[in-house]
Coordinates of C-alpha atoms and ligand atoms in Angstrom, one line a residue:
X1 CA 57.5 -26.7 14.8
X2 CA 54.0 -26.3 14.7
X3 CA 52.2 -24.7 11.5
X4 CA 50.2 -22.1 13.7
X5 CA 53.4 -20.7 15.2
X6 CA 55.2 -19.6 12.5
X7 CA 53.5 -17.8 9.4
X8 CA 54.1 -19.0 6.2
X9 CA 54.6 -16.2 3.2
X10 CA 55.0 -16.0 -0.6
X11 CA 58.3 -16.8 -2.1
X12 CA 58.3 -13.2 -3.7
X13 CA 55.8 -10.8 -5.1
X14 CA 55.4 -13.0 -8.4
X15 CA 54.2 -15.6 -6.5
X16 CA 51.5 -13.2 -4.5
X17 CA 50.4 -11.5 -7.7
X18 CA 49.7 -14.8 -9.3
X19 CA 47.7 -16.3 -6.6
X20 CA 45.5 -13.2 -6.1
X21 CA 45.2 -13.1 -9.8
X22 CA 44.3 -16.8 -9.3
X23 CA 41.5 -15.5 -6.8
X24 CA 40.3 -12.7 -9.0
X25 CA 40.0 -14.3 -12.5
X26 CA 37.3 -16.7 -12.0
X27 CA 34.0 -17.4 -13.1
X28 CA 32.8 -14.3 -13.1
X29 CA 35.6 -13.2 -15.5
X30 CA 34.3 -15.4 -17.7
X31 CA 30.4 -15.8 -18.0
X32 CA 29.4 -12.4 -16.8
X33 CA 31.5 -9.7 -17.9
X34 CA 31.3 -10.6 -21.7
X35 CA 27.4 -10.2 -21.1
X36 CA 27.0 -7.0 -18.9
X37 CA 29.6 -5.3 -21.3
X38 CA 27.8 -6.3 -24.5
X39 CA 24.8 -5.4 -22.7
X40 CA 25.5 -2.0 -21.6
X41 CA 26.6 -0.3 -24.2
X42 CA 29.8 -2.0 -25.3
X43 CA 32.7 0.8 -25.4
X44 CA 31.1 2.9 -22.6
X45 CA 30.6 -0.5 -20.4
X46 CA 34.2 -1.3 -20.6
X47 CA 35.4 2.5 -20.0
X48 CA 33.3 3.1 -17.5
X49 CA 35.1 -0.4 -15.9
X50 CA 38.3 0.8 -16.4
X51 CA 38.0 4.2 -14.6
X52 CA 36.1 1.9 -11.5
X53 CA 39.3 -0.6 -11.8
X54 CA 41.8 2.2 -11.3
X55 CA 39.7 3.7 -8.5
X56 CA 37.2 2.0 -6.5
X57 CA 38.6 -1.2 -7.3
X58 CA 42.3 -0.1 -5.9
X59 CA 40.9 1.1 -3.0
X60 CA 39.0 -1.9 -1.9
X61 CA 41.8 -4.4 -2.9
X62 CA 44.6 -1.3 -1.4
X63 CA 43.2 -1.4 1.8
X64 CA 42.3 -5.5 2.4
X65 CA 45.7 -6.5 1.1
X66 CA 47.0 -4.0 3.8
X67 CA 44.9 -4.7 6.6
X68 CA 46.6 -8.5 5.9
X69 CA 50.0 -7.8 5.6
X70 CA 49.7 -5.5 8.7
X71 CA 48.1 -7.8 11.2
X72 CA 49.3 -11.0 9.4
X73 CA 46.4 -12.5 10.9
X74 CA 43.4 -14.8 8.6
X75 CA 39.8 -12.3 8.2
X76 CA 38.2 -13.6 11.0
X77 CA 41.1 -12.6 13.4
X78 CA 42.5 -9.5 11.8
X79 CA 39.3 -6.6 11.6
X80 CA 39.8 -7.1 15.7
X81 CA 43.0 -6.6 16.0
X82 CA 42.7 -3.4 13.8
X83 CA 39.8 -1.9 15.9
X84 CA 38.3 -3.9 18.7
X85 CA 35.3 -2.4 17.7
X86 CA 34.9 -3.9 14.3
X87 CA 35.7 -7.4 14.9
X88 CA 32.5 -8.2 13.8
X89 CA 33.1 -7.1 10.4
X90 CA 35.7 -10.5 10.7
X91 CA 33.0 -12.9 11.6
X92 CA 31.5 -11.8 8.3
X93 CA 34.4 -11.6 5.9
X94 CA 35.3 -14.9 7.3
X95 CA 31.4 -16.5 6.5
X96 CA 31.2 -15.7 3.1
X97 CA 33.6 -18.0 1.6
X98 CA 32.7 -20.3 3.9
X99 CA 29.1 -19.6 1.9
X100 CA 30.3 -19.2 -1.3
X101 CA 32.6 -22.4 -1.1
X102 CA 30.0 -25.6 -1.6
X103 CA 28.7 -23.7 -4.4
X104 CA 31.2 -22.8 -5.7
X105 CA 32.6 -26.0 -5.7
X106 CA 29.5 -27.5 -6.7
X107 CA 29.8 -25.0 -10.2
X108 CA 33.4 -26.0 -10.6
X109 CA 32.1 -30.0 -10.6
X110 CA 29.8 -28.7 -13.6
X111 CA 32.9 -27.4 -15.4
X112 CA 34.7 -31.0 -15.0
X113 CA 31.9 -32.7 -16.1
X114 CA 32.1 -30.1 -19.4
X115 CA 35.7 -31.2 -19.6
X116 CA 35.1 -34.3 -19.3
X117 CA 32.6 -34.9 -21.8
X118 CA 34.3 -33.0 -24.4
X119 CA 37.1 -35.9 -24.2
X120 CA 34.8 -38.8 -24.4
X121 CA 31.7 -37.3 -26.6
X122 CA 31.1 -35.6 -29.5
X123 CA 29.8 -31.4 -29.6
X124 CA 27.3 -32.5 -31.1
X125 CA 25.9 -35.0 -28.2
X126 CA 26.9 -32.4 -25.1
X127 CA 24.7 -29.8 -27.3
X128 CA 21.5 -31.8 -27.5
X129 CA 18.3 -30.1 -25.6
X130 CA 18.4 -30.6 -21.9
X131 CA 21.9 -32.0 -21.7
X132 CA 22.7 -29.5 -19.0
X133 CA 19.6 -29.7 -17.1
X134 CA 19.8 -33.5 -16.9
X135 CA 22.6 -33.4 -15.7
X136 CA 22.4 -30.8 -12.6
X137 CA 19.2 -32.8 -12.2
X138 CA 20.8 -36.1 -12.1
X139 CA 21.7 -37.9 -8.3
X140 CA 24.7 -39.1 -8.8
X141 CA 27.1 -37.7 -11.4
X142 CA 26.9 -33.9 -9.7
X143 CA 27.6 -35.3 -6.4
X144 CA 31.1 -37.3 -8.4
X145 CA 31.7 -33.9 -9.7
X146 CA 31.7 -32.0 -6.8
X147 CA 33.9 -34.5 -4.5
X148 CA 36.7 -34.5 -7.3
X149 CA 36.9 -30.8 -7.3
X150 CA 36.8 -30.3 -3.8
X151 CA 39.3 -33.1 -3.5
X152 CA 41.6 -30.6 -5.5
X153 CA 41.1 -27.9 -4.0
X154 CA 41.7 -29.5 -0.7
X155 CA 44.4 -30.8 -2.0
X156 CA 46.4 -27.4 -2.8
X157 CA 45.2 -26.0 0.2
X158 CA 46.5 -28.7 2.4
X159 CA 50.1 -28.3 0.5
X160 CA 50.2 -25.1 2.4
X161 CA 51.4 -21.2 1.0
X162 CA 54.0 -22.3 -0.9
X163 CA 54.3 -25.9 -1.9
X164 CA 50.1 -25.6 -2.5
X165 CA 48.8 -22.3 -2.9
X166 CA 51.9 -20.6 -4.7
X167 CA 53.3 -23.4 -6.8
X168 CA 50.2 -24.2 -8.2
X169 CA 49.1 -20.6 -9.2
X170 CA 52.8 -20.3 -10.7
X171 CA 51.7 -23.2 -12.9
X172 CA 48.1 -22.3 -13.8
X173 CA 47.9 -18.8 -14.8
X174 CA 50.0 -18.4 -17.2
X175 CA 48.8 -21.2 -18.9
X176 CA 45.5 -19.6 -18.7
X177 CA 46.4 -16.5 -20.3
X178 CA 48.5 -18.6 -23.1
X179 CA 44.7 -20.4 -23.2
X180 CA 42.9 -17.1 -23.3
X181 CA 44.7 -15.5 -25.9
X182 CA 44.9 -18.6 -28.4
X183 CA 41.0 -18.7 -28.2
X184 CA 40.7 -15.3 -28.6
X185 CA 42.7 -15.5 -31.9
X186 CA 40.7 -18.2 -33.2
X187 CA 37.3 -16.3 -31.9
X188 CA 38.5 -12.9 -34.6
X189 CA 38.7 -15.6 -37.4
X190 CA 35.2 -16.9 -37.1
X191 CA 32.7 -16.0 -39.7
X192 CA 29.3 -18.2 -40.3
X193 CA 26.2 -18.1 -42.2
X194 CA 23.4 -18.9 -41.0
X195 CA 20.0 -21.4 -42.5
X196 CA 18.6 -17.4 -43.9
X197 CA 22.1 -16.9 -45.7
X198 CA 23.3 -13.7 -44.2
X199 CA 27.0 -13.9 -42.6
X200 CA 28.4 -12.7 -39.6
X201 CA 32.1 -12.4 -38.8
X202 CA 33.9 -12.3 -35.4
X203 CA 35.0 -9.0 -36.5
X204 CA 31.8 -7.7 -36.5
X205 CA 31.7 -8.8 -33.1
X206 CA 34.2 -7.5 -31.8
X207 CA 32.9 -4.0 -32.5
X208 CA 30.0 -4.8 -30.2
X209 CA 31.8 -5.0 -27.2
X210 CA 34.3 -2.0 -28.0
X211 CA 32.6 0.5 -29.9
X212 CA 30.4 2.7 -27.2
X213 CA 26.8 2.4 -28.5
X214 CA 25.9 6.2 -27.7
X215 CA 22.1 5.7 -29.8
X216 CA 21.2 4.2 -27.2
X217 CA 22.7 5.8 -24.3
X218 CA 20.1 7.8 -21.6
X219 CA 20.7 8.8 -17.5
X220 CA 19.2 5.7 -16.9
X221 CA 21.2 3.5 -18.9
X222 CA 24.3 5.1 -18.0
X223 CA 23.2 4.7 -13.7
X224 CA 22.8 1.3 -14.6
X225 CA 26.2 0.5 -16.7
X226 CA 28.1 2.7 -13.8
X227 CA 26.0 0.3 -11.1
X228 CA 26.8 -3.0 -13.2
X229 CA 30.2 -2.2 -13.6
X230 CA 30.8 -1.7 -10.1
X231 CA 29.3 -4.7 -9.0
X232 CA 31.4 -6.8 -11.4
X233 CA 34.3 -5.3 -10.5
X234 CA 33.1 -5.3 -7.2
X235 CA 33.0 -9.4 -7.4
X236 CA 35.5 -9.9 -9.7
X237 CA 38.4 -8.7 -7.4
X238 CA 37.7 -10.9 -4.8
X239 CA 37.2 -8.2 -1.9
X240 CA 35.3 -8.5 1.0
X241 CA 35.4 -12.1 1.4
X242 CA 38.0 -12.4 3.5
X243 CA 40.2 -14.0 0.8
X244 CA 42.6 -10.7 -0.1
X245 CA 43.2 -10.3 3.7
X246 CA 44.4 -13.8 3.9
X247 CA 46.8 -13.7 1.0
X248 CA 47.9 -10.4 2.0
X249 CA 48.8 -11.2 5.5
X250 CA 51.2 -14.0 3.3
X251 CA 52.8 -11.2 2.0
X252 CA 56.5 -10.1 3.1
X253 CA 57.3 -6.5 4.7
X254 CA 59.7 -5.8 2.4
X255 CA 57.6 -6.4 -0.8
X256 CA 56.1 -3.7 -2.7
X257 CA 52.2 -4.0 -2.0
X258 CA 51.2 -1.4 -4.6
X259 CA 53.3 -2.5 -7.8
X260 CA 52.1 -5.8 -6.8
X261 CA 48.0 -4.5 -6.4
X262 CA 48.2 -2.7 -9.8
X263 CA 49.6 -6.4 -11.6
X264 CA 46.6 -7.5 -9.6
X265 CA 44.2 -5.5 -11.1
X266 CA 46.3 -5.5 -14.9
X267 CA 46.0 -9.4 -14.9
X268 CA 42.1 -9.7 -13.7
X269 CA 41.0 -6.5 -16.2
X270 CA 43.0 -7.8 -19.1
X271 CA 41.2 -11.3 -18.4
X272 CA 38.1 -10.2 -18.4
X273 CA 38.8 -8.0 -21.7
X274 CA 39.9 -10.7 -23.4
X275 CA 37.1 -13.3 -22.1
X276 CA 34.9 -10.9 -23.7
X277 CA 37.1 -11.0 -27.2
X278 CA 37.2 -15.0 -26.9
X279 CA 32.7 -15.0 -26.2
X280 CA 31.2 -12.2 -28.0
X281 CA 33.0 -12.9 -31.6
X282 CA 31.6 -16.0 -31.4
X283 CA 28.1 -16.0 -29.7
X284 CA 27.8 -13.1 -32.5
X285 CA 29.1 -14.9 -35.4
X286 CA 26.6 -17.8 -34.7
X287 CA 24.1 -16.3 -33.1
X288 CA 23.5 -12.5 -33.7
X289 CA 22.5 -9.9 -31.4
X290 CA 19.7 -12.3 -29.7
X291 CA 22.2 -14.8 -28.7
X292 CA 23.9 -12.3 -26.2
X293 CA 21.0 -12.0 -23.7
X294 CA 22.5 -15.5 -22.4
X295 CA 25.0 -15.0 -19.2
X296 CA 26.2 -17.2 -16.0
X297 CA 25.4 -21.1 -16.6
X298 CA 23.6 -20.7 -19.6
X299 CA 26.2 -19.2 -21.6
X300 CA 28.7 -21.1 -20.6
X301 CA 26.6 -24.3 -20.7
X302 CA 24.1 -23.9 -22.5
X303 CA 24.6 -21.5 -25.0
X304 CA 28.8 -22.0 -26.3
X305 CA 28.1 -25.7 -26.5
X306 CA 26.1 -25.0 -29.3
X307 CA 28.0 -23.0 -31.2
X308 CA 30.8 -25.7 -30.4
X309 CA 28.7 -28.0 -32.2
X310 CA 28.2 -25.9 -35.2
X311 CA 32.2 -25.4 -35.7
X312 CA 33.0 -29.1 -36.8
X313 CA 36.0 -30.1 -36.4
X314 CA 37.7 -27.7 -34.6
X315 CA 34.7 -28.0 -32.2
X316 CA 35.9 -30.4 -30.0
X317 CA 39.6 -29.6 -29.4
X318 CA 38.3 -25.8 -28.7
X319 CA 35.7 -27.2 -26.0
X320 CA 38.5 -28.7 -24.6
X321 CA 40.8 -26.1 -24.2
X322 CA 37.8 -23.5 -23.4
X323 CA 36.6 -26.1 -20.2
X324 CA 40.1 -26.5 -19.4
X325 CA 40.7 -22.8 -19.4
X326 CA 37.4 -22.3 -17.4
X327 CA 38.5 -25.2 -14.9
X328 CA 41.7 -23.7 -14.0
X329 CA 40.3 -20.3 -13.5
X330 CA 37.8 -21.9 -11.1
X331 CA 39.8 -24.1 -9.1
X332 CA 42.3 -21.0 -8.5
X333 CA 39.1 -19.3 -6.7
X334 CA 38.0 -21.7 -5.0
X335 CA 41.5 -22.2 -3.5
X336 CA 41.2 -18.9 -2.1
X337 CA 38.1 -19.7 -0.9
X338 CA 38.9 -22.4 1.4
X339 CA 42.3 -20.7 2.4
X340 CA 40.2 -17.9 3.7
X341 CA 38.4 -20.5 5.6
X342 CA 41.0 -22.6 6.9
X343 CA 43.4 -19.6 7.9
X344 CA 40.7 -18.1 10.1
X345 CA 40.1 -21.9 11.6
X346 CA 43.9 -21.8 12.1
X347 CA 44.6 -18.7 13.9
X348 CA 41.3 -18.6 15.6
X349 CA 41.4 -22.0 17.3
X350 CA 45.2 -22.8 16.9
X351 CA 43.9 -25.8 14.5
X352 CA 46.8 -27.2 12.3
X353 CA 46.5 -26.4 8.7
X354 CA 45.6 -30.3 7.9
X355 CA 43.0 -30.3 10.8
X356 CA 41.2 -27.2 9.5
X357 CA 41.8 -28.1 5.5
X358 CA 39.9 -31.3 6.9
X359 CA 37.5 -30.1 8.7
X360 CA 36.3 -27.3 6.4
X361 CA 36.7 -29.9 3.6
X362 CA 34.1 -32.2 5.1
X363 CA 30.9 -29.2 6.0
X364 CA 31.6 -27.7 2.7
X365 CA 30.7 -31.3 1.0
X366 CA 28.3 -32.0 3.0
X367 CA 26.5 -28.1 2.1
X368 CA 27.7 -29.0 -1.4
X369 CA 25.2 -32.1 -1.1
X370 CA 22.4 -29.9 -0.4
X371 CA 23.3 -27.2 -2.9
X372 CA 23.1 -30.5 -5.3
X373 CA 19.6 -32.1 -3.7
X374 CA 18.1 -28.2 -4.6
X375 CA 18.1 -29.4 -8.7
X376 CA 16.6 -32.1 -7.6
X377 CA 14.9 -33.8 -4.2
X378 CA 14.7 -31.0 -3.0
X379 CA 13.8 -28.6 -5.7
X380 CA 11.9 -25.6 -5.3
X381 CA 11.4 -22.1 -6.6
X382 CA 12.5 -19.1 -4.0
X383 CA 11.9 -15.5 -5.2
X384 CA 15.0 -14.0 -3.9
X385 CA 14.3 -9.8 -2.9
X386 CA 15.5 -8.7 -6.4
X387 CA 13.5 -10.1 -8.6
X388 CA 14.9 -13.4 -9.6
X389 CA 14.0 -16.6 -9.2
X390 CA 16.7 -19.2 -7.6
X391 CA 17.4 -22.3 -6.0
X392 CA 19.7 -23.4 -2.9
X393 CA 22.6 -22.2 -5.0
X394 CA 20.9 -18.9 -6.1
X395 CA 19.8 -18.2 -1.9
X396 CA 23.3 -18.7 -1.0
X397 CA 24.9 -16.8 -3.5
X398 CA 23.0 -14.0 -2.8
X399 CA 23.0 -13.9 0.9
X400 CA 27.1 -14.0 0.4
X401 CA 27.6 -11.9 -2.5
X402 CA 24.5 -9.4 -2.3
X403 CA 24.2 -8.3 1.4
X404 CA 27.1 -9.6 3.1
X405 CA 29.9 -8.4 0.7
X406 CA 28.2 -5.2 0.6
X407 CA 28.2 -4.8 4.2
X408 CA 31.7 -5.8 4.7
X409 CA 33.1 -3.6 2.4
X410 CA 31.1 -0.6 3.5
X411 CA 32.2 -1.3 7.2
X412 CA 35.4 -1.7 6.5
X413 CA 35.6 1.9 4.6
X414 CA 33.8 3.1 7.4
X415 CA 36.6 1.6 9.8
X416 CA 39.8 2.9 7.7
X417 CA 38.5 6.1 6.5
X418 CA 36.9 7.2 9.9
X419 CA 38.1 5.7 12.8
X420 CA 41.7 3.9 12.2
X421 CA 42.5 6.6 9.8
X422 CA 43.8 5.8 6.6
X423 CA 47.8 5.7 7.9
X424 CA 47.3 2.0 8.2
X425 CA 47.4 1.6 5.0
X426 CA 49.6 4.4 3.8
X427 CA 52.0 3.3 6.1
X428 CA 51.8 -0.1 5.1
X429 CA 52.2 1.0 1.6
X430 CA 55.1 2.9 2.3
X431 CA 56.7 0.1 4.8
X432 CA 59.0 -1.1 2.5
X433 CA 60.2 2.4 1.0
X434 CA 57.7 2.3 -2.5
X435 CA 55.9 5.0 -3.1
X436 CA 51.9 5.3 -3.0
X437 CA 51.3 7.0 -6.1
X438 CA 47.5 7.2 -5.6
X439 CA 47.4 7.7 -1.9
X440 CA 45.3 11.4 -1.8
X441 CA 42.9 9.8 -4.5
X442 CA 43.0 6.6 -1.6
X443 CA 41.3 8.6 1.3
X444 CA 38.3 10.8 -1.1
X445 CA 37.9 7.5 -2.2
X446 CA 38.1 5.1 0.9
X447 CA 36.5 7.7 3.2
X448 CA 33.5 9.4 0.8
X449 CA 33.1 7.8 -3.1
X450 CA 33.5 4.1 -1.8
X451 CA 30.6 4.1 0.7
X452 CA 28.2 5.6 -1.6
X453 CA 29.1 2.9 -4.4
X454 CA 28.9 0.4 -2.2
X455 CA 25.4 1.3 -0.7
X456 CA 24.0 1.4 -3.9
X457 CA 25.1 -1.4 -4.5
X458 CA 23.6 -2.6 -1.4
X459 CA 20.2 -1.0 -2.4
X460 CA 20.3 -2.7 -5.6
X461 CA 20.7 -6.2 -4.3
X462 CA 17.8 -5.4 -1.7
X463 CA 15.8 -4.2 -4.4
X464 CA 15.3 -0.9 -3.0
X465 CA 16.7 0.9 -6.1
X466 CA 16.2 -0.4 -9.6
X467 CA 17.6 0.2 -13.1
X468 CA 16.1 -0.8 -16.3
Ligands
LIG1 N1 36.7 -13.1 -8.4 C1 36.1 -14.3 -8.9 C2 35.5 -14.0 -10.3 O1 35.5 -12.9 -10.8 C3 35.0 -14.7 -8.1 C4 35.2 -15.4 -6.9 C5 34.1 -15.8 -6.2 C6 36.5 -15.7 -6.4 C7 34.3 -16.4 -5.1 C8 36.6 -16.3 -5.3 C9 35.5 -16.7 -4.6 O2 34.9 -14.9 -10.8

């Protein structure tokens, strides 16, 4: 029988918690919340995260998960056949992975590399000035990178739901949080002094990112913690990019949706909390205070490599585990990714999973090439509308993540809270029987709160609003 005629599912609820988790803990778990909670405020960051993750986070993740499991059809399909009116809001959820995937791939080739050079080389040698930047620079080696990961990732994807997707998310993640913790151990016992003799412990980090900073807390540094926190959370859960849809719509009638969204959300928060007790010890120890304004790329590249260097011996084998770790986590993502992709391709245009793993494979190498030729024949600066400065990697990633995830999410609130109504998803939740604890908090949240957040958001990302 033909893959497009029957749906494939999750064994069980294990196995759908632990791909989504798969989804959510990635990158961004790992190089940015460390920094924005350091940043803003430590202890207030992190509660402020928390009461976002209970609220606005369920409800995004509440009602994608449910829009999946009721149509059982991939993102680009499934907005339609909720409201004919909003099947747009598909052809956008279902073009933002296929955005983020090439660079995301092309990132995850980085992380290989890291991997691999921590095997054959010394710290010491992957730490010298301008390692990174020769190699994103360099023709070849990125472009070897990127095919090998994508390769991977094709590879699961091709497997199918259960023999790819599930199986392999059963392996990886709780390897990864075995990973996490064991570096996090090793980041409380750190303590180094530095060439001016004055020592700093992990310890002392540690209070950095938990203890709230009140001295310096004002309106506007609070607005601007709330609005970082959002957006992290915002990207970290993997919501509006089609991908929770997809996994969702894998998920069987008789499981229990909202036990199985709050493991979601335990698995991706308690990652990020303890990515932050595994970086900040450290980049504190050996760095101080200054050594914290570093996030994305350059922390994770640029920035721990160092400090790898300066542990010695234990240097290496921790490099090792830490790229491993950070490999995992992204090749989990980017799974999603192109399962978000290839699901639309397959219930859109009746493709066979192999045909559409294939031929979503192929574009996303060849975008990957060019997301590669920006560090290098075809480099150039492009001031992006808020403020930075980027490159074919930084334009895509902010077309996807900063006005098109925005949009989707808001339209999809818009779509549930006003004109579906919100029994779709109450009754979805309650299909199989379970209770939905938070369901009045659901509909202030999904119908009012939610839209706001999200158009902030929005407004930041255009640079229409700005924080300090
Ligand atoms: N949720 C992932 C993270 O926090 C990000 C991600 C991006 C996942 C793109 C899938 C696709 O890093």
């Amino acid at each position: 029988m033909s893959e497009t005629k029957k749906r494939n599912s999750f064994s069980g609820s294990i196995g759908f918690v632990l791909a989504a988790a798969g989804s959510a803990v990635g990158l961004g778990n790992i190089w940015r919340f460390p920094y924005l909670a350091a940043r803003d405020g430590g202890g207030i960051f992190i509660l402020v995260y928390l009461i976002l993750a209970i609220t606005f986070g369920y409800t995004l993740l509440t009602a994608e998960v449910s829009i999946g499991r009721k149509t059982k059809q991939s993102p680009l399909t499934a907005y339609g056949v909720v409201s004919k009116k909003f099947k747009w809001i598909g052809v956008l959820a279902a073009l933002v992975p296929f955005i983020i995937l090439p660079y995301y791939c092309v990132i995850g080739g980085w992380v290989l590399k890291y991997l691999i050079a921590y095997i054959q080389s010394t710290p010491a040698e992957v730490a010298v000035d301008g390692y990174f930047t020769g190699f994103i620079t360099a023709e070849t080696m990125p472009m070897i990178m990127l095919f090998v990961f994508l390769f991977m990732v094709a590879f699961v994807v091709y497997r199918g739901v259960n023999s790819g997707i599930e199986s392999f998310s059963k392996v990886l993640m709780p390897i990864l949080l075995v990973m996490v913790i064991g570096i996090s151990c090793f980041a409380l016992t750190i303590s180094h002094t530095d060439a001016e003799g004055v020592t700093r412990t992990g310890l002392q980090g540690l209070k950095v990112l938990f203890i709230p900073d009140f001295k310096s807390l004002t309106a506007e540094t609070l607005a601007r913690t709330i609005v970082d926190a959002m957006g992290q959370l915002f990207f970290s859960l993997s919501v509006a990019m089609g991908i929770m849809v997809a996994y969702g719509s894998y998920v069987r009638d008789d499981a229990n949706l909202n036990k199985s969204i709050n493991q979601i959300e335990i698995f991706d928060t308690a990652v990020a909390f303890l990515a932050g007790v595994m970086i900040i010890p450290a980049v504190y120890a050996f760095s101080g205070r200054e050594g914290m304004n570093a996030s994305g790329p350059s922390l994770i590249f640029i920035s721990l490599p160092k400090i790898f260097a300066e542990m010695g011996g234990a240097g290496r084998f921790l490099a090792i585990i830490f790229f491993a770790m950070v490999l995992f986590a992204a090749l989990t993502s980017a799974v999603s990714v192109l399962e978000a992709v290839v699901s639309s391709l397959m219930d859109q245009f009746g493709f066979s999973r192999t045909k559409a793993t294939i031929i979503e494979s192929i574009i996303a190498l060849a975008l990957g090439v060019v997301v590669n030729l920006g560090y290098n024949k075809w480099y150039f600066d492009f001031k992006l509308p808020n403020g930075d400065v980027g490159q074919i990697l930084d334009i895509m990633d902010y077309i996807s993540n900063a006005i098109f995830m925005p949009i989707v999410a808001i339209a999809e609130c818009i779509m549930i809270g006003w004109v579906v109504k919100t029994t779709l998803v109450s009754d979805e939740i309650e299909k199989s029987g379970d209770k939905f604890g938070r369901k009045n908090m659901f509909i202030v949240m999904i119908k009012f709160i939610a839209p706001v957040l999200l158009a902030v958001i929005l407004l930041k990302s255009l640079g229409v609003v700005k924080f300090n």
